Amino acid sequence: MATTKQWLALGVLMLPTLLVSIDNTVLSFALPSIARDLRPSAVVQLWIVDVYPLVLAALLVGMGNLGDRFGRRRLLLVGASGFGIVSVLAAFAPDATSLVLARILLGVFGAMLMPSTLSLLRSLFVDRRQRRLAIAIWAAGFSAGSAIGPLVGGVLLENFWWGSVFLVAVPFLLPLLIFAPVLIPESKDPTPGPFDLGSILLSILTLGPAVYAIKELATEGVGVLPIALLAIAALSGVLFVRRLLGQANPMLDMQLFRVPSFSGAVLVNLVSVFSLLGLLFFLTQHLQLVEGLSPFDAALALTPGILVIIVAGLVVVPLVRFVRPGYLMAGGLTLSLLAYGSIALTGSDATVQSYIVAFCVLGAGIGSAETLSNDLIISSVTPDKAGAASGVSETAYELGAVLGTAVLGSILTASYRSTIDIPQGLSAVDATAARETLGGAVEVASTLPGGLGEELLESARHAFDSGVVATSWVAVGLMAVAITITLVTLRSVRS
């Protein structure tokens, strides 16, 4: 039986989990304010959001291995200290470039936090049933943190400047630094694989160019640069896999991906977060810039979905004793498909209430799928290898976050730019700003005479909602493919 100290330790481990997942989405909610103050281009705006989860995804497996080698609690405390310091720097970034650089550093220290939390949880709870409940709480916090981000952002942006969303890290990290040494025992792998710098560099060369190429293809079209980047990513990915397969004790055991419960669960992790972050990317902008809600009111509109995520993650724990995990996870992805489908079908006629319902439906699917996928991933390895397995789990999560905003965000941006009709009478500078992003159009419209400003706003909002419809149909197709793969790979996996 788990002791009170173990459950308190779980509470402490929830702090960085909530923080990193909040940080994934809180900035999306602050984008309209950042767009008005720093005036980034569409590509830079996407990089402000994406560079943080991209760096996380590239470093998580390596950091998980580092924690296995030198101590998971030690790495957790180092990451917490660095994350807090850089968060303060990000809050006072004077321009878009400085904010991107700060987000890169946040990704580095965030990568130290996440594998440590899940691998320490694996060593804290030995009993499978108790561990599944602990992972359900952990996963609910992770998913809820992604959704709470907009709520936190709404409260802060209602009263303070956009930089305040970064300062939220301080109250999360101080209790962690105080109580973690007392409640959480140190753990490490007695025979860890090598800290393989070459493999880490190859993973970065795989993920970075691939995501950048997706952005370029969506915003600039087919060209030499995105094709070259995709070639670099493909070559690096092949070399990465071959390097690990050729090692006796690799940083990451690639043979794990031949285990259906592991590979299928990793896919579910990625797709679940893809759908959540992709929806939040345009939902937060729609509520504020199209519907005209204040940041706080827009955040309140997301609250029911947040609660559904938490409840679904806990409810699925007893259900898995009666229904196979693969079916439950496929059901969760089906709910995501239905959520995107409802948005695509309603189009520009969608109301705030219909968006709230769609977010709740998606939340039910995300909450259940994330709990089961993380449990399968962490249970597929021995406790000694929990750090590397946790790194894979978190990599899938962060890669899903990157792709959710990169793929769906880029499709939305491309559709917006091709659809918006710039009215006559705007200067070249204003026309360019309005065509870049919806936030730019709203800012330009506020400086124009009444009739001209209203005409620009109407065109921009119509273009944005048309992009949302196109993006949602793409998401529906991707969800259908993911559901099929999940049913195939996990059909024989039992609880």
Short mmCIF file of C-alpha atoms in Angstrom, two decimals:
data_model
loop_
_atom_site.label_atom_id
_atom_site.label_comp_id
_atom_site.label_asym_id
_atom_site.label_seq_id
_atom_site.Cartn_x
_atom_site.Cartn_y
_atom_site.Cartn_z
CA MET A 1 0.00 0.00 0.00
CA ALA A 2 1.18 3.49 -0.83
CA THR A 3 1.90 5.67 2.17
CA THR A 4 0.78 9.23 2.85
CA LYS A 5 4.31 10.39 2.07
CA GLN A 6 4.10 8.79 -1.38
CA TRP A 7 0.84 10.56 -2.21
CA LEU A 8 2.29 13.85 -0.96
CA ALA A 9 5.29 13.20 -3.20
CA LEU A 10 2.88 12.75 -6.10
CA GLY A 11 1.43 16.16 -5.26
CA VAL A 12 4.90 17.69 -5.44
CA LEU A 13 5.58 15.99 -8.77
CA MET A 14 2.35 17.48 -10.10
CA LEU A 15 3.77 21.01 -9.75
CA PRO A 16 6.30 20.85 -12.63
CA THR A 17 3.83 18.76 -14.63
CA LEU A 18 1.19 21.44 -14.38
CA LEU A 19 3.71 24.20 -15.00
CA VAL A 20 5.20 22.80 -18.19
CA SER A 21 1.81 21.91 -19.65
CA ILE A 22 0.41 25.32 -18.71
CA ASP A 23 3.40 26.93 -20.38
CA ASN A 24 2.58 25.02 -23.57
CA THR A 25 -0.76 26.80 -24.01
CA VAL A 26 -0.71 29.97 -21.94
CA LEU A 27 1.32 31.71 -24.61
CA SER A 28 -1.20 30.82 -27.31
CA PHE A 29 -3.78 32.69 -25.27
CA ALA A 30 -1.45 35.68 -24.93
CA LEU A 31 -0.69 35.79 -28.67
CA PRO A 32 -3.14 38.61 -29.46
CA SER A 33 -1.46 40.83 -26.85
CA ILE A 34 2.02 39.84 -28.00
CA ALA A 35 1.05 40.48 -31.63
CA ARG A 36 -0.12 43.97 -30.75
CA ASP A 37 2.92 44.87 -28.62
CA LEU A 38 5.84 43.14 -30.38
CA ARG A 39 4.31 42.89 -33.89
CA PRO A 40 5.98 39.63 -34.96
CA SER A 41 5.50 38.27 -38.48
CA ALA A 42 3.28 35.22 -38.95
CA VAL A 43 6.29 32.89 -39.07
CA VAL A 44 7.91 34.46 -35.98
CA GLN A 45 4.58 34.28 -34.17
CA LEU A 46 4.40 30.54 -34.83
CA TRP A 47 8.01 30.13 -33.69
CA ILE A 48 7.27 31.94 -30.43
CA VAL A 49 4.71 29.23 -29.71
CA ASP A 50 6.53 26.27 -31.25
CA VAL A 51 10.19 26.67 -30.32
CA TYR A 52 9.56 25.77 -26.67
CA PRO A 53 7.89 22.37 -27.27
CA LEU A 54 10.30 21.76 -30.18
CA VAL A 55 13.37 22.08 -27.93
CA LEU A 56 11.60 19.98 -25.32
CA ALA A 57 10.87 17.25 -27.84
CA ALA A 58 14.46 17.22 -29.10
CA LEU A 59 16.03 16.96 -25.63
CA LEU A 60 13.58 14.86 -23.60
CA VAL A 61 15.01 11.42 -24.36
CA GLY A 62 18.54 12.66 -23.70
CA MET A 63 17.52 14.34 -20.47
CA GLY A 64 15.66 11.20 -19.40
CA ASN A 65 18.84 9.25 -19.95
CA LEU A 66 20.82 11.86 -18.03
CA GLY A 67 18.41 11.51 -15.10
CA ASP A 68 18.78 7.72 -15.20
CA ARG A 69 22.55 8.17 -14.99
CA PHE A 70 23.04 11.03 -12.51
CA GLY A 71 19.80 11.01 -10.53
CA ARG A 72 16.25 11.91 -11.49
CA ARG A 73 15.55 14.07 -8.45
CA ARG A 74 18.80 15.96 -8.97
CA LEU A 75 17.92 16.71 -12.59
CA LEU A 76 14.43 17.79 -11.50
CA LEU A 77 15.84 20.36 -9.08
CA VAL A 78 18.34 21.73 -11.60
CA GLY A 79 15.62 22.09 -14.20
CA ALA A 80 13.28 23.80 -11.76
CA SER A 81 15.89 26.39 -10.80
CA GLY A 82 16.78 27.22 -14.39
CA PHE A 83 13.16 27.31 -15.52
CA GLY A 84 12.27 29.83 -12.85
CA ILE A 85 15.14 32.18 -13.70
CA VAL A 86 14.50 32.14 -17.46
CA SER A 87 10.76 32.65 -16.92
CA VAL A 88 11.51 36.00 -15.33
CA LEU A 89 13.71 36.94 -18.30
CA ALA A 90 10.94 35.96 -20.75
CA ALA A 91 8.42 38.12 -18.88
CA PHE A 92 10.45 41.22 -19.66
CA ALA A 93 11.55 40.36 -23.22
CA PRO A 94 11.84 43.66 -25.14
CA ASP A 95 11.17 42.21 -28.62
CA ALA A 96 10.03 39.10 -30.44
CA THR A 97 13.57 37.80 -31.01
CA SER A 98 14.39 37.98 -27.30
CA LEU A 99 11.17 36.15 -26.51
CA VAL A 100 12.05 33.34 -28.93
CA LEU A 101 15.51 33.00 -27.32
CA ALA A 102 13.96 32.87 -23.85
CA ARG A 103 11.53 30.20 -25.02
CA ILE A 104 14.48 28.13 -26.28
CA LEU A 105 16.08 28.21 -22.82
CA LEU A 106 12.75 27.36 -21.20
CA GLY A 107 12.64 24.32 -23.45
CA VAL A 108 16.10 23.23 -22.29
CA PHE A 109 15.22 23.42 -18.58
CA GLY A 110 11.71 22.09 -19.17
CA ALA A 111 13.27 19.01 -20.75
CA MET A 112 14.99 18.36 -17.42
CA LEU A 113 11.69 18.51 -15.56
CA MET A 114 9.33 16.26 -17.47
CA PRO A 115 11.09 12.86 -17.74
CA SER A 116 12.05 13.18 -14.09
CA THR A 117 8.44 13.50 -12.91
CA LEU A 118 7.08 10.42 -14.68
CA SER A 119 10.13 8.23 -13.97
CA LEU A 120 10.12 9.18 -10.27
CA LEU A 121 6.44 8.31 -10.18
CA ARG A 122 7.30 4.89 -11.63
CA SER A 123 9.76 4.25 -8.81
CA LEU A 124 7.40 5.62 -6.12
CA PHE A 125 4.43 3.35 -6.94
CA VAL A 126 5.36 -0.30 -7.42
CA ASP A 127 1.82 -1.73 -7.32
CA ARG A 128 0.32 -1.62 -10.86
CA ARG A 129 -3.19 -0.61 -9.79
CA GLN A 130 -1.99 2.19 -7.53
CA ARG A 131 0.46 3.31 -10.18
CA ARG A 132 -2.34 3.50 -12.75
CA LEU A 133 -4.31 5.76 -10.40
CA ALA A 134 -1.21 7.87 -9.80
CA ILE A 135 -0.60 8.12 -13.56
CA ALA A 136 -4.28 9.02 -14.05
CA ILE A 137 -3.86 11.92 -11.63
CA TRP A 138 -0.56 12.86 -13.30
CA ALA A 139 -2.02 12.66 -16.81
CA ALA A 140 -5.15 14.56 -15.76
CA GLY A 141 -2.91 17.29 -14.41
CA PHE A 142 -0.88 17.28 -17.61
CA SER A 143 -3.91 17.56 -19.88
CA ALA A 144 -5.72 19.93 -17.54
CA GLY A 145 -2.59 22.09 -17.33
CA SER A 146 -2.70 22.53 -21.10
CA ALA A 147 -6.29 23.69 -20.82
CA ILE A 148 -5.75 25.70 -17.62
CA GLY A 149 -3.10 27.71 -19.46
CA PRO A 150 -5.72 29.85 -21.21
CA LEU A 151 -7.62 30.30 -17.93
CA VAL A 152 -4.47 31.45 -16.15
CA GLY A 153 -3.66 33.64 -19.12
CA GLY A 154 -7.14 35.12 -19.13
CA VAL A 155 -6.98 36.12 -15.47
CA LEU A 156 -3.50 37.59 -15.81
CA LEU A 157 -4.08 39.38 -19.12
CA GLU A 158 -7.25 40.91 -17.77
CA ASN A 159 -5.18 42.73 -15.15
CA PHE A 160 -1.52 42.76 -16.25
CA TRP A 161 0.70 42.86 -19.34
CA TRP A 162 1.42 39.76 -21.45
CA GLY A 163 4.75 39.08 -19.70
CA SER A 164 2.89 38.19 -16.52
CA VAL A 165 1.99 34.77 -17.99
CA PHE A 166 5.63 33.72 -17.56
CA LEU A 167 5.86 34.79 -13.92
CA VAL A 168 3.32 32.10 -12.99
CA ALA A 169 6.29 29.69 -12.88
CA VAL A 170 7.56 31.13 -9.60
CA PRO A 171 4.74 29.98 -7.26
CA PHE A 172 4.89 26.51 -8.82
CA LEU A 173 8.63 26.02 -8.53
CA LEU A 174 9.34 27.39 -5.06
CA PRO A 175 7.33 24.65 -3.23
CA LEU A 176 8.97 22.06 -5.48
CA LEU A 177 12.47 23.21 -4.54
CA ILE A 178 11.53 23.18 -0.83
CA PHE A 179 9.65 19.87 -0.52
CA ALA A 180 11.14 17.62 -3.22
CA PRO A 181 14.35 16.88 -1.24
CA VAL A 182 12.21 15.87 1.77
CA LEU A 183 9.44 13.82 0.14
CA ILE A 184 11.01 12.31 -2.98
CA PRO A 185 13.83 9.75 -2.71
CA GLU A 186 16.61 9.85 -5.28
CA SER A 187 16.57 7.13 -7.93
CA LYS A 188 18.78 6.24 -10.86
CA ASP A 189 19.65 3.38 -13.20
CA PRO A 190 22.58 1.32 -11.82
CA THR A 191 23.58 0.34 -15.37
CA PRO A 192 22.52 3.26 -17.61
CA GLY A 193 23.18 3.48 -21.30
CA PRO A 194 25.76 6.01 -22.45
CA PHE A 195 24.94 9.69 -22.55
CA ASP A 196 25.08 9.77 -26.31
CA LEU A 197 25.70 13.32 -27.52
CA GLY A 198 25.75 12.18 -31.14
CA SER A 199 22.26 10.72 -30.89
CA ILE A 200 20.94 13.85 -29.19
CA LEU A 201 22.32 16.01 -32.00
CA LEU A 202 20.76 13.70 -34.58
CA SER A 203 17.39 13.93 -32.83
CA ILE A 204 17.59 17.72 -32.96
CA LEU A 205 18.53 17.60 -36.66
CA THR A 206 15.52 15.37 -37.25
CA LEU A 207 12.86 17.38 -35.43
CA GLY A 208 14.00 20.96 -36.01
CA PRO A 209 14.28 20.91 -39.82
CA ALA A 210 11.09 18.84 -40.16
CA VAL A 211 8.95 21.33 -38.24
CA TYR A 212 10.55 24.32 -39.94
CA ALA A 213 9.89 22.73 -43.33
CA ILE A 214 6.22 22.27 -42.45
CA LYS A 215 5.98 25.97 -41.59
CA GLU A 216 7.70 27.01 -44.81
CA LEU A 217 5.48 24.78 -46.96
CA ALA A 218 2.33 26.15 -45.36
CA THR A 219 3.28 29.83 -45.41
CA GLU A 220 5.57 30.15 -48.46
CA GLY A 221 4.70 27.12 -50.58
CA VAL A 222 6.93 24.51 -52.19
CA GLY A 223 10.52 25.67 -52.58
CA VAL A 224 14.14 24.65 -52.35
CA LEU A 225 14.44 25.44 -48.62
CA PRO A 226 11.59 23.24 -47.27
CA ILE A 227 12.56 20.35 -49.55
CA ALA A 228 16.18 20.58 -48.37
CA LEU A 229 15.06 20.71 -44.75
CA LEU A 230 12.88 17.63 -45.17
CA ALA A 231 15.81 15.81 -46.73
CA ILE A 232 18.04 16.74 -43.77
CA ALA A 233 15.36 15.60 -41.32
CA ALA A 234 14.85 12.27 -43.11
CA LEU A 235 18.58 11.55 -43.32
CA SER A 236 19.13 12.50 -39.67
CA GLY A 237 16.20 10.33 -38.59
CA VAL A 238 17.60 7.28 -40.41
CA LEU A 239 21.07 7.84 -38.92
CA PHE A 240 19.54 8.31 -35.46
CA VAL A 241 17.72 4.99 -35.59
CA ARG A 242 20.69 3.11 -37.09
CA ARG A 243 23.05 4.54 -34.47
CA LEU A 244 20.84 3.37 -31.61
CA LEU A 245 20.25 -0.06 -33.14
CA GLY A 246 23.99 -0.58 -33.42
CA GLN A 247 24.70 0.03 -29.72
CA ALA A 248 24.77 -2.71 -27.09
CA ASN A 249 23.27 -0.46 -24.40
CA PRO A 250 21.65 2.45 -26.28
CA MET A 251 20.34 5.67 -24.84
CA LEU A 252 16.92 4.58 -26.11
CA ASP A 253 16.08 0.96 -26.85
CA MET A 254 14.51 1.09 -30.31
CA GLN A 255 13.31 -2.50 -29.90
CA LEU A 256 10.61 -1.11 -27.61
CA PHE A 257 8.81 0.21 -30.66
CA ARG A 258 8.23 -3.38 -31.79
CA VAL A 259 6.07 -3.87 -28.68
CA PRO A 260 2.47 -2.98 -29.68
CA SER A 261 1.53 -1.65 -26.24
CA PHE A 262 4.49 0.75 -26.35
CA SER A 263 4.41 1.97 -29.96
CA GLY A 264 0.62 2.23 -30.05
CA ALA A 265 0.53 4.17 -26.80
CA VAL A 266 3.22 6.57 -28.05
CA LEU A 267 1.09 7.26 -31.13
CA VAL A 268 -1.99 7.92 -29.00
CA ASN A 269 0.05 10.31 -26.84
CA LEU A 270 1.21 12.27 -29.86
CA VAL A 271 -2.17 12.45 -31.59
CA SER A 272 -4.06 13.37 -28.41
CA VAL A 273 -1.87 16.37 -27.73
CA PHE A 274 -1.84 17.26 -31.43
CA SER A 275 -5.62 17.56 -31.36
CA LEU A 276 -5.70 19.48 -28.06
CA LEU A 277 -3.04 22.05 -28.94
CA GLY A 278 -4.25 22.42 -32.50
CA LEU A 279 -7.74 23.27 -31.30
CA LEU A 280 -6.53 25.65 -28.61
CA PHE A 281 -4.33 27.48 -31.14
CA PHE A 282 -7.31 28.79 -33.09
CA LEU A 283 -9.98 28.58 -30.39
CA THR A 284 -8.31 31.11 -28.11
CA GLN A 285 -7.88 33.54 -31.02
CA HIS A 286 -11.44 33.03 -32.26
CA LEU A 287 -12.99 33.74 -28.86
CA GLN A 288 -11.01 36.94 -28.39
CA LEU A 289 -10.55 38.37 -31.88
CA VAL A 290 -13.67 37.13 -33.68
CA GLU A 291 -16.23 36.86 -30.88
CA GLY A 292 -14.78 39.88 -29.07
CA LEU A 293 -14.58 38.27 -25.62
CA SER A 294 -12.18 39.65 -23.05
CA PRO A 295 -9.26 37.38 -22.08
CA PHE A 296 -10.97 36.49 -18.81
CA ASP A 297 -14.36 35.72 -20.41
CA ALA A 298 -12.69 33.66 -23.12
CA ALA A 299 -10.86 31.70 -20.44
CA LEU A 300 -14.11 31.06 -18.56
CA ALA A 301 -15.58 29.62 -21.76
CA LEU A 302 -12.89 26.92 -21.64
CA THR A 303 -13.46 25.99 -17.99
CA PRO A 304 -16.08 23.25 -18.63
CA GLY A 305 -13.66 21.52 -21.00
CA ILE A 306 -10.91 21.65 -18.38
CA LEU A 307 -13.16 19.92 -15.85
CA VAL A 308 -14.13 17.27 -18.40
CA ILE A 309 -10.44 16.47 -19.06
CA ILE A 310 -9.80 15.92 -15.35
CA VAL A 311 -12.93 13.81 -14.77
CA ALA A 312 -12.38 11.68 -17.89
CA GLY A 313 -8.81 10.87 -16.85
CA LEU A 314 -10.02 9.52 -13.51
CA VAL A 315 -13.17 7.77 -14.72
CA VAL A 316 -11.25 5.67 -17.26
CA VAL A 317 -9.17 3.98 -14.50
CA PRO A 318 -11.89 1.54 -13.35
CA LEU A 319 -13.23 1.13 -16.90
CA VAL A 320 -9.96 -0.38 -18.15
CA ARG A 321 -10.62 -3.46 -16.02
CA PHE A 322 -13.61 -4.29 -18.21
CA VAL A 323 -12.71 -2.79 -21.61
CA ARG A 324 -9.40 -3.26 -23.42
CA PRO A 325 -7.16 -0.17 -23.40
CA GLY A 326 -6.96 -0.06 -27.20
CA TYR A 327 -10.72 0.27 -27.55
CA LEU A 328 -10.89 2.97 -24.90
CA MET A 329 -8.08 4.96 -26.49
CA ALA A 330 -9.61 4.61 -29.96
CA GLY A 331 -12.85 5.86 -28.42
CA GLY A 332 -11.02 8.88 -27.03
CA LEU A 333 -9.59 9.73 -30.45
CA THR A 334 -13.07 9.30 -31.94
CA LEU A 335 -14.34 12.02 -29.62
CA SER A 336 -11.56 14.30 -30.91
CA LEU A 337 -12.68 13.53 -34.47
CA LEU A 338 -16.29 14.40 -33.59
CA ALA A 339 -15.19 17.68 -31.97
CA TYR A 340 -13.29 18.81 -35.06
CA GLY A 341 -16.08 17.56 -37.30
CA SER A 342 -18.67 19.67 -35.50
CA ILE A 343 -16.51 22.78 -35.95
CA ALA A 344 -15.95 22.02 -39.63
CA LEU A 345 -19.68 21.54 -40.26
CA THR A 346 -20.88 24.64 -38.42
CA GLY A 347 -18.21 26.88 -39.97
CA SER A 348 -18.75 30.62 -39.62
CA ASP A 349 -22.18 29.93 -38.08
CA ALA A 350 -20.54 28.42 -34.98
CA THR A 351 -21.44 30.12 -31.71
CA VAL A 352 -19.48 30.43 -28.50
CA GLN A 353 -21.70 27.72 -27.03
CA SER A 354 -20.97 25.31 -29.89
CA TYR A 355 -17.23 25.84 -29.42
CA ILE A 356 -17.60 25.14 -25.69
CA VAL A 357 -19.43 21.87 -26.44
CA ALA A 358 -16.77 20.87 -28.99
CA PHE A 359 -14.01 21.55 -26.49
CA CYS A 360 -15.79 19.45 -23.85
CA VAL A 361 -16.19 16.54 -26.28
CA LEU A 362 -12.51 16.74 -27.21
CA GLY A 363 -11.57 17.02 -23.53
CA ALA A 364 -13.36 13.78 -22.69
CA GLY A 365 -11.34 11.99 -25.33
CA ILE A 366 -8.01 13.55 -24.38
CA GLY A 367 -8.41 12.89 -20.66
CA SER A 368 -9.11 9.19 -21.10
CA ALA A 369 -6.58 8.52 -23.88
CA GLU A 370 -3.68 10.27 -22.15
CA THR A 371 -4.12 8.35 -18.89
CA LEU A 372 -4.05 4.95 -20.57
CA SER A 373 -1.28 5.74 -23.04
CA ASN A 374 1.10 6.94 -20.32
CA ASP A 375 0.32 3.91 -18.17
CA LEU A 376 1.11 1.53 -21.05
CA ILE A 377 4.34 3.34 -21.91
CA ILE A 378 5.76 3.44 -18.40
CA SER A 379 4.66 -0.14 -17.63
CA SER A 380 6.41 -1.53 -20.70
CA VAL A 381 9.88 -1.10 -19.15
CA THR A 382 11.63 -1.98 -15.90
CA PRO A 383 11.91 0.72 -13.21
CA ASP A 384 15.63 1.19 -14.02
CA LYS A 385 14.78 2.30 -17.56
CA ALA A 386 11.86 4.52 -16.55
CA GLY A 387 13.70 7.73 -17.38
CA ALA A 388 14.30 6.88 -21.03
CA ALA A 389 10.74 5.54 -21.44
CA SER A 390 9.37 8.68 -19.80
CA GLY A 391 11.46 10.68 -22.23
CA VAL A 392 9.77 8.91 -25.13
CA SER A 393 6.35 9.59 -23.62
CA GLU A 394 7.12 13.26 -23.14
CA THR A 395 8.73 13.49 -26.57
CA ALA A 396 5.51 12.24 -28.11
CA TYR A 397 3.61 14.80 -26.06
CA GLU A 398 5.83 17.70 -27.06
CA LEU A 399 6.09 16.60 -30.67
CA GLY A 400 2.31 16.50 -30.71
CA ALA A 401 2.29 20.05 -29.31
CA VAL A 402 4.72 21.18 -32.01
CA LEU A 403 2.82 19.52 -34.84
CA GLY A 404 -0.55 20.62 -33.51
CA THR A 405 0.40 24.27 -33.86
CA ALA A 406 2.85 23.84 -36.76
CA VAL A 407 0.61 21.76 -39.02
CA LEU A 408 -2.84 23.08 -38.13
CA GLY A 409 -1.53 26.58 -37.35
CA SER A 410 0.32 26.78 -40.67
CA ILE A 411 -2.71 25.54 -42.61
CA LEU A 412 -4.83 28.15 -40.86
CA THR A 413 -2.28 30.89 -41.60
CA ALA A 414 -2.00 29.92 -45.27
CA SER A 415 -5.79 29.83 -45.66
CA TYR A 416 -6.18 33.19 -43.88
CA ARG A 417 -3.57 34.88 -46.05
CA SER A 418 -5.08 33.57 -49.28
CA THR A 419 -8.66 34.43 -48.34
CA ILE A 420 -8.52 37.86 -46.71
CA ASP A 421 -9.61 40.73 -48.92
CA ILE A 422 -7.68 43.90 -48.05
CA PRO A 423 -9.89 46.96 -48.69
CA GLN A 424 -8.66 49.89 -50.75
CA GLY A 425 -7.12 52.78 -48.89
CA LEU A 426 -4.62 50.96 -46.64
CA SER A 427 -0.94 51.76 -46.74
CA ALA A 428 1.46 49.03 -47.87
CA VAL A 429 2.70 48.58 -44.29
CA ASP A 430 -0.82 48.25 -42.87
CA ALA A 431 -1.90 45.90 -45.64
CA THR A 432 1.08 43.62 -44.98
CA ALA A 433 0.42 43.58 -41.22
CA ALA A 434 -3.28 42.82 -41.75
CA ARG A 435 -2.50 40.00 -44.17
CA GLU A 436 0.04 38.36 -41.82
CA THR A 437 -2.23 37.49 -38.86
CA LEU A 438 -5.70 38.13 -37.49
CA GLY A 439 -4.12 39.94 -34.54
CA GLY A 440 -2.32 42.23 -36.99
CA ALA A 441 -5.59 42.97 -38.81
CA VAL A 442 -7.36 43.83 -35.55
CA GLU A 443 -4.51 46.15 -34.58
CA VAL A 444 -4.54 47.90 -37.97
CA ALA A 445 -8.34 48.20 -37.94
CA SER A 446 -8.21 50.04 -34.61
CA THR A 447 -6.21 52.86 -36.28
CA LEU A 448 -8.49 53.27 -39.32
CA PRO A 449 -11.62 55.41 -39.81
CA GLY A 450 -14.83 53.66 -38.75
CA GLY A 451 -16.10 52.35 -42.09
CA LEU A 452 -12.73 51.25 -43.39
CA GLY A 453 -11.81 49.61 -40.08
CA GLU A 454 -15.09 47.67 -39.97
CA GLU A 455 -14.62 46.49 -43.55
CA LEU A 456 -11.12 45.17 -42.73
CA LEU A 457 -12.33 43.49 -39.54
CA GLU A 458 -15.20 41.76 -41.33
CA SER A 459 -12.90 40.48 -44.06
CA ALA A 460 -10.23 39.31 -41.60
CA ARG A 461 -12.68 37.51 -39.34
CA HIS A 462 -14.35 35.79 -42.29
CA ALA A 463 -10.93 34.71 -43.61
CA PHE A 464 -9.93 33.38 -40.21
CA ASP A 465 -13.10 31.33 -39.77
CA SER A 466 -12.74 29.95 -43.30
CA GLY A 467 -9.26 28.84 -42.31
CA VAL A 468 -10.65 27.21 -39.17
CA VAL A 469 -13.04 25.14 -41.27
CA ALA A 470 -10.28 23.97 -43.62
CA THR A 471 -8.02 23.20 -40.67
CA SER A 472 -10.74 21.23 -38.90
CA TRP A 473 -11.35 19.00 -41.93
CA VAL A 474 -7.64 18.21 -42.07
CA ALA A 475 -7.76 17.31 -38.37
CA VAL A 476 -10.76 15.04 -38.97
CA GLY A 477 -8.80 13.10 -41.59
CA LEU A 478 -5.76 12.78 -39.34
CA MET A 479 -7.89 11.56 -36.43
CA ALA A 480 -9.50 8.91 -38.64
CA VAL A 481 -6.08 7.56 -39.63
CA ALA A 482 -4.92 7.57 -35.98
CA ILE A 483 -8.04 5.69 -34.83
CA THR A 484 -7.42 2.98 -37.42
CA ILE A 485 -3.77 2.58 -36.43
CA THR A 486 -4.70 2.47 -32.74
CA LEU A 487 -7.24 -0.31 -33.27
CA VAL A 488 -4.72 -2.32 -35.29
CA THR A 489 -1.72 -1.95 -32.96
CA LEU A 490 -3.53 -2.21 -29.62
CA ARG A 491 -6.40 -4.59 -30.38
CA SER A 492 -4.77 -7.50 -28.48
CA VAL A 493 -3.33 -5.49 -25.58
CA ARG A 494 -4.98 -6.23 -22.25
CA SER A 495 -5.01 -4.19 -19.07
#
